[in-house]
Amino acid sequence: MSEPLAVVTATHWIPEYRQKPADLEPSRRPADPGYTALAVSESRSGPELAVLAGRVALTAAGWDGADVGLLLYAWSHYQGHDFWSPAHFVAAGVGANSALPLGIQQMCNGGAAAVQAAATFLRGDPRCRRALVGTGDRFAEPGFHRWTGDYGVAYGDAGTAVLLSTEPDARPRLWLHAIATVAAPQLEAMTRGDDPAAPAPRWLRGAVDVRTTKKAFLRTLPRNRYAEIERAKLTEVITTALADAGLTGDDPRLARVILPRFHADALDSGYRPLVAELTPAETVDFGRDTGHLGAGDLAAGLADLLDQHLLAPGEYALVLSAGVGFSWSCAVVSRPVPTERGGDPT
């Protein structure tokens, strides 16, 4: 990315209700929860949560939805209707009726993929100056057991929104210097297993069961092969993003690394040790009382980075994201200094 892109704001709409392991029936409690609580939407769908986040973002930026030229929307789980475009629903819901709505389906790395796609689109089309990137997911019973439906992660509900602009007077709260993504398509069967293709959703099972497909797939791999691939890809995506931003891992301006909202064990055994080899920057985990937010981890990380004022002017952060398929992303952002274009509005 030759010039940084303005992140005008980033927000999330996370339901207030938190479900704790103790709230579950004893037979359904995970042996090792990895989280203190999960955010649970009791009625609103993923797209509805995204609309709420988008409206907050637009208000905070002083934007009108009618001025948004591009709306990219990503999700990882069922959106509430069987044959439907949630991206268009979100665009209408935030008043972006002149925008081009596009759906991004990259599973839990969808929010990162949407930010990267929006940045490319804005750079390539001078007629489009403002973009809204949204995500929304709700992992509701009975179709999804949020605590025990997967290994290495439990799922919370949220909507997110990121506003990007190429306008010279955009007043960014962050600069997006680079975003890189790498993939390992040979791992796609992790969430397919050896199941046959079905004619309709949840045809084979009444609930999403990622544990079964993961076990079936991992039996086909040599021991530790997945961990080796993940380590190599994480190293590649972090070093690529740093190089694209003109940074090195030991740059004193690099202050924080925002981790995906994965299970504590997954972060402690894989992510934190690897990040420590690449940079002394502090790792930050925002997920203990929300859970993994589906496609929204990267955007929610940006929002919490802003809300908690974790960067001083001129400091940088890496924001990591990953999703089955598999793909991994790393964004490099910084907080503007008062002398830079747009100043420092925070």
Tab-separated table of C-alpha atoms in Angstrom:
chain	number	residue	atom	x	y	z
A	1	MET	CA	0.000	0.000	0.000
A	2	SER	CA	1.855	3.083	-1.268
A	3	GLU	CA	0.011	5.664	0.849
A	4	PRO	CA	-1.843	4.985	4.092
A	5	LEU	CA	-5.609	4.794	3.927
A	6	ALA	CA	-7.786	6.685	6.396
A	7	VAL	CA	-9.667	4.582	8.917
A	8	VAL	CA	-12.221	7.215	9.882
A	9	THR	CA	-13.617	5.054	12.667
A	10	ALA	CA	-14.227	1.445	13.693
A	11	THR	CA	-17.073	0.308	15.910
A	12	HIS	CA	-18.701	-2.848	17.201
A	13	TRP	CA	-22.155	-3.629	18.493
A	14	ILE	CA	-21.750	-6.428	21.006
A	15	PRO	CA	-24.850	-7.553	22.935
A	16	GLU	CA	-24.785	-6.767	26.642
A	17	TYR	CA	-25.862	-10.245	27.709
A	18	ARG	CA	-22.967	-12.537	28.590
A	19	GLN	CA	-23.403	-16.282	28.887
A	20	LYS	CA	-20.992	-17.879	31.365
A	21	PRO	CA	-20.004	-21.535	31.585
A	22	ALA	CA	-21.855	-21.769	34.905
A	23	ASP	CA	-25.077	-20.787	33.104
A	24	LEU	CA	-25.011	-24.030	31.096
A	25	GLU	CA	-26.419	-27.376	32.086
A	26	PRO	CA	-23.606	-29.413	33.689
A	27	SER	CA	-23.647	-31.942	30.838
A	28	ARG	CA	-23.070	-29.156	28.287
A	29	ARG	CA	-20.289	-27.270	30.048
A	30	PRO	CA	-16.939	-27.444	28.269
A	31	ALA	CA	-14.165	-29.059	30.282
A	32	ASP	CA	-11.837	-26.144	29.489
A	33	PRO	CA	-13.950	-23.110	28.524
A	34	GLY	CA	-11.071	-20.839	27.507
A	35	TYR	CA	-13.335	-17.805	27.981
A	36	THR	CA	-15.008	-16.207	30.993
A	37	ALA	CA	-18.182	-15.490	28.987
A	38	LEU	CA	-19.621	-15.225	25.482
A	39	ALA	CA	-21.655	-12.358	24.030
A	40	VAL	CA	-25.123	-13.617	23.119
A	41	SER	CA	-27.773	-11.906	21.010
A	42	GLU	CA	-31.115	-13.139	22.236
A	43	SER	CA	-33.100	-11.967	19.203
A	44	ARG	CA	-31.168	-9.847	16.697
A	45	SER	CA	-29.633	-11.551	13.669
A	46	GLY	CA	-26.091	-10.975	12.434
A	47	PRO	CA	-27.145	-8.477	9.736
A	48	GLU	CA	-29.254	-6.567	12.268
A	49	LEU	CA	-26.236	-6.287	14.576
A	50	ALA	CA	-24.183	-5.047	11.618
A	51	VAL	CA	-26.757	-2.333	10.876
A	52	LEU	CA	-26.577	-1.138	14.475
A	53	ALA	CA	-22.780	-0.991	14.339
A	54	GLY	CA	-22.888	0.781	10.978
A	55	ARG	CA	-25.260	3.456	12.219
A	56	VAL	CA	-23.038	4.155	15.217
A	57	ALA	CA	-19.998	4.417	12.965
A	58	LEU	CA	-21.692	6.798	10.532
A	59	THR	CA	-22.892	9.033	13.357
A	60	ALA	CA	-19.445	9.089	14.973
A	61	ALA	CA	-17.860	10.078	11.663
A	62	GLY	CA	-20.500	12.654	10.789
A	63	TRP	CA	-21.222	10.769	7.565
A	64	ASP	CA	-24.522	10.243	5.823
A	65	GLY	CA	-25.203	6.762	4.504
A	66	ALA	CA	-26.103	8.279	1.149
A	67	ASP	CA	-22.461	9.353	0.720
A	68	VAL	CA	-21.079	5.801	1.046
A	69	GLY	CA	-19.992	4.518	-2.373
A	70	LEU	CA	-19.096	0.941	-1.405
A	71	LEU	CA	-20.426	-1.398	1.269
A	72	LEU	CA	-18.692	-4.724	1.817
A	73	TYR	CA	-20.314	-7.143	4.236
A	74	ALA	CA	-18.790	-10.364	5.586
A	75	TRP	CA	-20.160	-13.182	7.715
A	76	SER	CA	-19.312	-16.737	8.713
A	77	HIS	CA	-22.610	-18.300	9.859
A	78	TYR	CA	-26.307	-18.383	8.949
A	79	GLN	CA	-27.739	-14.916	8.356
A	80	GLY	CA	-31.406	-15.560	9.041
A	81	HIS	CA	-32.784	-16.301	5.567
A	82	ASP	CA	-32.062	-19.092	3.126
A	83	PHE	CA	-31.893	-17.335	-0.250
A	84	TRP	CA	-30.978	-13.712	0.308
A	85	SER	CA	-28.276	-11.019	0.174
A	86	PRO	CA	-27.441	-9.740	3.661
A	87	ALA	CA	-25.070	-7.138	2.169
A	88	HIS	CA	-28.020	-5.365	0.539
A	89	PHE	CA	-29.983	-5.510	3.799
A	90	VAL	CA	-27.129	-3.838	5.676
A	91	ALA	CA	-26.738	-1.171	2.977
A	92	ALA	CA	-30.450	-0.335	3.143
A	93	GLY	CA	-30.390	-0.405	6.932
A	94	VAL	CA	-27.678	2.257	7.189
A	95	GLY	CA	-29.162	4.386	4.407
A	96	ALA	CA	-26.421	3.583	1.888
A	97	ASN	CA	-28.878	3.243	-0.967
A	98	SER	CA	-26.425	4.626	-3.546
A	99	ALA	CA	-23.638	2.262	-2.500
A	100	LEU	CA	-22.532	-0.898	-4.262
A	101	PRO	CA	-23.223	-3.696	-1.716
A	102	LEU	CA	-20.979	-6.748	-2.019
A	103	GLY	CA	-20.957	-9.878	0.140
A	104	ILE	CA	-17.595	-11.324	1.180
A	105	GLN	CA	-17.637	-14.996	2.158
A	106	GLN	CA	-14.246	-15.853	3.633
A	107	MET	CA	-15.572	-17.476	6.802
A	108	CYS	CA	-14.055	-16.045	9.995
A	109	ASN	CA	-11.414	-14.120	8.069
A	110	GLY	CA	-14.143	-12.366	6.103
A	111	GLY	CA	-13.864	-9.031	7.878
A	112	ALA	CA	-10.160	-8.815	7.106
A	113	ALA	CA	-10.756	-9.866	3.500
A	114	ALA	CA	-13.427	-7.183	3.194
A	115	VAL	CA	-11.112	-4.468	4.534
A	116	GLN	CA	-8.421	-5.547	2.081
A	117	ALA	CA	-10.891	-5.624	-0.816
A	118	ALA	CA	-12.296	-2.207	0.127
A	119	ALA	CA	-8.807	-0.714	0.257
A	120	THR	CA	-8.046	-2.067	-3.207
A	121	PHE	CA	-11.376	-0.833	-4.585
A	122	LEU	CA	-10.914	2.671	-3.147
A	123	ARG	CA	-7.427	2.881	-4.607
A	124	GLY	CA	-8.612	1.708	-8.006
A	125	ASP	CA	-11.776	3.765	-8.474
A	126	PRO	CA	-11.311	7.523	-7.929
A	127	ARG	CA	-15.097	8.010	-8.106
A	128	CYS	CA	-15.516	6.054	-4.869
A	129	ARG	CA	-14.111	7.911	-1.856
A	130	ARG	CA	-15.961	6.349	1.077
A	131	ALA	CA	-16.492	2.712	2.035
A	132	LEU	CA	-18.215	0.948	4.901
A	133	VAL	CA	-16.984	-2.530	5.797
A	134	GLY	CA	-19.399	-4.453	8.007
A	135	THR	CA	-19.641	-7.883	9.595
A	136	GLY	CA	-22.388	-9.646	11.505
A	137	ASP	CA	-22.763	-13.081	13.079
A	138	ARG	CA	-25.110	-14.766	15.515
A	139	PHE	CA	-24.373	-18.348	16.594
A	140	ALA	CA	-27.788	-19.280	17.940
A	141	GLU	CA	-29.152	-22.527	19.283
A	142	PRO	CA	-30.287	-25.031	18.170
A	143	GLY	CA	-28.318	-24.857	14.953
A	144	PHE	CA	-25.019	-23.948	16.599
A	145	HIS	CA	-23.647	-24.950	20.009
A	146	ARG	CA	-21.447	-21.930	20.627
A	147	TRP	CA	-19.410	-23.433	23.487
A	148	THR	CA	-18.872	-26.972	22.195
A	149	GLY	CA	-19.442	-26.914	18.436
A	150	ASP	CA	-15.753	-26.452	17.622
A	151	TYR	CA	-12.253	-27.033	18.956
A	152	GLY	CA	-9.990	-24.141	19.893
A	153	VAL	CA	-12.700	-21.499	19.835
A	154	ALA	CA	-16.107	-20.599	21.279
A	155	TYR	CA	-18.379	-18.156	19.520
A	156	GLY	CA	-19.916	-14.821	20.499
A	157	ASP	CA	-22.346	-12.594	18.596
A	158	ALA	CA	-21.568	-9.124	17.257
A	159	GLY	CA	-21.866	-6.622	14.464
A	160	THR	CA	-18.940	-4.431	13.397
A	161	ALA	CA	-18.306	-1.519	11.074
A	162	VAL	CA	-15.161	0.114	9.691
A	163	LEU	CA	-15.265	3.342	7.676
A	164	LEU	CA	-12.500	3.875	5.125
A	165	SER	CA	-11.859	6.964	3.023
A	166	THR	CA	-9.469	8.380	0.432
A	167	GLU	CA	-10.709	11.931	0.960
A	168	PRO	CA	-7.934	14.417	1.785
A	169	ASP	CA	-9.940	15.845	4.720
A	170	ALA	CA	-11.059	12.480	6.101
A	171	ARG	CA	-9.791	13.073	9.690
A	172	PRO	CA	-8.687	9.490	10.358
A	173	ARG	CA	-8.624	7.966	13.800
A	174	LEU	CA	-6.166	5.421	12.415
A	175	TRP	CA	-4.017	5.047	9.327
A	176	LEU	CA	-4.140	1.700	7.537
A	177	HIS	CA	-0.599	1.253	6.225
A	178	ALA	CA	-0.842	-2.315	4.965
A	179	ILE	CA	-2.971	-5.438	5.092
A	180	ALA	CA	-1.706	-8.816	3.919
A	181	THR	CA	-3.437	-12.174	3.561
A	182	VAL	CA	-2.059	-15.651	2.942
A	183	ALA	CA	-3.949	-18.898	2.423
A	184	ALA	CA	-3.597	-22.668	2.665
A	185	PRO	CA	-6.383	-24.097	0.460
A	186	GLN	CA	-5.140	-27.630	1.117
A	187	LEU	CA	-6.792	-27.294	4.545
A	188	GLU	CA	-10.306	-26.595	3.218
A	189	ALA	CA	-11.542	-30.013	4.310
A	190	MET	CA	-11.044	-29.089	7.965
A	191	THR	CA	-14.712	-28.081	8.098
A	192	ARG	CA	-15.883	-30.550	5.458
A	193	GLY	CA	-14.312	-33.737	6.766
A	194	ASP	CA	-15.437	-36.774	4.838
A	195	ASP	CA	-19.097	-35.709	4.727
A	196	PRO	CA	-20.883	-36.001	1.379
A	197	ALA	CA	-22.279	-32.844	-0.193
A	198	ALA	CA	-25.801	-32.208	1.120
A	199	PRO	CA	-28.775	-30.721	-0.752
A	200	ALA	CA	-29.721	-28.258	2.008
A	201	PRO	CA	-28.275	-26.710	5.176
A	202	ARG	CA	-27.951	-29.012	8.219
A	203	TRP	CA	-29.208	-31.945	6.162
A	204	LEU	CA	-26.755	-34.363	7.759
A	205	ARG	CA	-26.872	-33.063	11.331
A	206	GLY	CA	-29.252	-30.902	13.318
A	207	ALA	CA	-26.456	-28.566	14.399
A	208	VAL	CA	-23.149	-27.401	12.972
A	209	ASP	CA	-20.529	-29.862	14.218
A	210	VAL	CA	-17.018	-28.666	13.406
A	211	ARG	CA	-15.468	-31.088	15.876
A	212	THR	CA	-16.534	-34.072	13.802
A	213	THR	CA	-15.196	-32.666	10.524
A	214	LYS	CA	-11.943	-31.540	12.129
A	215	LYS	CA	-11.308	-34.962	13.622
A	216	ALA	CA	-12.022	-36.637	10.293
A	217	PHE	CA	-9.642	-34.329	8.443
A	218	LEU	CA	-6.834	-34.363	10.987
A	219	ARG	CA	-6.724	-38.164	10.776
A	220	THR	CA	-5.516	-37.697	7.194
A	221	LEU	CA	-2.598	-35.421	8.133
A	222	PRO	CA	0.791	-36.355	9.576
A	223	ARG	CA	1.114	-35.512	13.264
A	224	ASN	CA	1.651	-31.777	13.907
A	225	ARG	CA	1.276	-30.948	10.211
A	226	TYR	CA	-1.495	-28.418	10.772
A	227	ALA	CA	0.534	-26.638	13.459
A	228	GLU	CA	3.510	-26.486	11.107
A	229	ILE	CA	1.410	-24.961	8.317
A	230	GLU	CA	-0.208	-22.447	10.663
A	231	ARG	CA	3.154	-21.369	12.053
A	232	ALA	CA	4.617	-20.889	8.575
A	233	LYS	CA	1.596	-18.926	7.334
A	234	LEU	CA	1.425	-16.690	10.399
A	235	THR	CA	5.116	-15.916	10.047
A	236	GLU	CA	4.648	-15.137	6.369
A	237	VAL	CA	1.638	-12.867	6.805
A	238	ILE	CA	3.153	-10.868	9.683
A	239	THR	CA	6.511	-10.355	7.981
A	240	THR	CA	4.806	-9.464	4.693
A	241	ALA	CA	2.529	-6.888	6.311
A	242	LEU	CA	5.439	-5.332	8.209
A	243	ALA	CA	7.531	-5.104	5.034
A	244	ASP	CA	4.616	-3.594	3.098
A	245	ALA	CA	4.281	-0.942	5.814
A	246	GLY	CA	8.015	-0.220	5.795
A	247	LEU	CA	8.508	-1.555	9.327
A	248	THR	CA	10.582	-4.187	11.059
A	249	GLY	CA	9.461	-6.226	14.037
A	250	ASP	CA	11.851	-4.397	16.364
A	251	ASP	CA	10.744	-0.906	15.332
A	252	PRO	CA	10.168	0.984	18.618
A	253	ARG	CA	6.992	2.537	17.184
A	254	LEU	CA	5.347	-0.906	17.011
A	255	ALA	CA	3.523	-1.027	20.350
A	256	ARG	CA	0.728	-3.632	20.171
A	257	VAL	CA	-0.285	-6.862	18.441
A	258	ILE	CA	-4.045	-7.503	18.601
A	259	LEU	CA	-4.736	-11.240	18.642
A	260	PRO	CA	-7.769	-13.068	17.214
A	261	ARG	CA	-10.397	-13.914	19.815
A	262	PHE	CA	-9.500	-17.589	19.994
A	263	HIS	CA	-9.451	-19.994	22.947
A	264	ALA	CA	-6.845	-19.044	25.550
A	265	ASP	CA	-4.917	-22.282	24.968
A	266	ALA	CA	-4.720	-21.686	21.210
A	267	LEU	CA	-3.305	-18.221	21.806
A	268	ASP	CA	-0.871	-19.321	24.510
A	269	SER	CA	0.427	-22.351	22.622
A	270	GLY	CA	0.590	-20.916	19.111
A	271	TYR	CA	0.095	-17.211	18.601
A	272	ARG	CA	1.902	-15.600	21.520
A	273	PRO	CA	5.162	-17.593	21.235
A	274	LEU	CA	5.358	-16.967	17.490
A	275	VAL	CA	4.595	-13.255	17.782
A	276	ALA	CA	7.285	-12.966	20.474
A	277	GLU	CA	9.831	-14.327	17.996
A	278	LEU	CA	8.912	-11.645	15.453
A	279	THR	CA	8.418	-8.562	17.632
A	280	PRO	CA	8.705	-7.477	21.279
A	281	ALA	CA	5.426	-5.543	20.930
A	282	GLU	CA	2.799	-6.326	23.572
A	283	THR	CA	0.126	-8.852	22.608
A	284	VAL	CA	-3.471	-7.921	23.440
A	285	ASP	CA	-6.434	-10.295	23.736
A	286	PHE	CA	-9.870	-8.663	23.769
A	287	GLY	CA	-11.837	-11.889	23.522
A	288	ARG	CA	-12.102	-13.365	27.012
A	289	ASP	CA	-15.584	-12.003	27.750
A	290	THR	CA	-16.942	-11.889	24.200
A	291	GLY	CA	-15.803	-15.064	22.465
A	292	HIS	CA	-14.649	-15.290	18.879
A	293	LEU	CA	-16.851	-12.943	16.838
A	294	GLY	CA	-16.966	-14.869	13.570
A	295	ALA	CA	-15.997	-12.586	10.695
A	296	GLY	CA	-15.757	-9.611	13.065
A	297	ASP	CA	-12.530	-10.218	14.981
A	298	LEU	CA	-10.340	-7.806	13.012
A	299	ALA	CA	-12.866	-4.959	12.954
A	300	ALA	CA	-13.700	-5.455	16.634
A	301	GLY	CA	-9.978	-5.387	17.382
A	302	LEU	CA	-9.686	-2.027	15.642
A	303	ALA	CA	-12.686	-0.735	17.599
A	304	ASP	CA	-11.271	-1.819	20.970
A	305	LEU	CA	-7.854	-0.457	20.047
A	306	LEU	CA	-9.538	2.928	19.604
A	307	ASP	CA	-11.967	2.710	22.522
A	308	GLN	CA	-9.239	1.774	24.995
A	309	HIS	CA	-6.742	4.364	23.661
A	310	LEU	CA	-3.965	1.800	23.389
A	311	LEU	CA	-1.872	3.741	20.874
A	312	ALA	CA	-0.110	7.051	21.422
A	313	PRO	CA	0.187	9.367	18.420
A	314	GLY	CA	2.691	7.882	15.988
A	315	GLU	CA	2.541	4.370	17.451
A	316	TYR	CA	1.697	1.314	15.348
A	317	ALA	CA	-0.220	-1.906	15.940
A	318	LEU	CA	-0.666	-5.199	14.117
A	319	VAL	CA	-4.187	-6.651	14.038
A	320	LEU	CA	-4.404	-10.378	13.289
A	321	SER	CA	-7.279	-12.439	11.932
A	322	ALA	CA	-7.757	-15.992	10.663
A	323	GLY	CA	-10.468	-18.244	9.317
A	324	VAL	CA	-11.080	-21.759	8.089
A	325	GLY	CA	-10.356	-22.410	4.475
A	326	PHE	CA	-7.679	-21.511	5.629
A	327	SER	CA	-6.511	-17.917	5.470
A	328	TRP	CA	-4.647	-15.550	7.782
A	329	SER	CA	-4.504	-11.738	7.664
A	330	CYS	CA	-2.441	-9.025	9.316
A	331	ALA	CA	-3.276	-5.311	9.217
A	332	VAL	CA	-0.774	-2.599	10.140
A	333	VAL	CA	-2.319	0.563	11.562
A	334	SER	CA	-1.040	3.656	13.353
A	335	ARG	CA	-2.528	6.513	15.302
A	336	PRO	CA	-2.138	9.849	13.502
A	337	VAL	CA	-0.014	12.597	15.011
A	338	PRO	CA	-1.414	16.139	15.168
A	339	THR	CA	0.888	17.398	12.405
A	340	GLU	CA	-0.305	14.788	9.886
A	341	ARG	CA	-3.067	15.361	7.358
A	342	GLY	CA	-6.375	15.186	9.166
A	343	GLY	CA	-4.803	15.769	12.565
A	344	ASP	CA	-5.562	13.532	15.521
A	345	PRO	CA	-9.295	13.660	16.304
A	346	THR	CA	-9.174	11.193	19.229
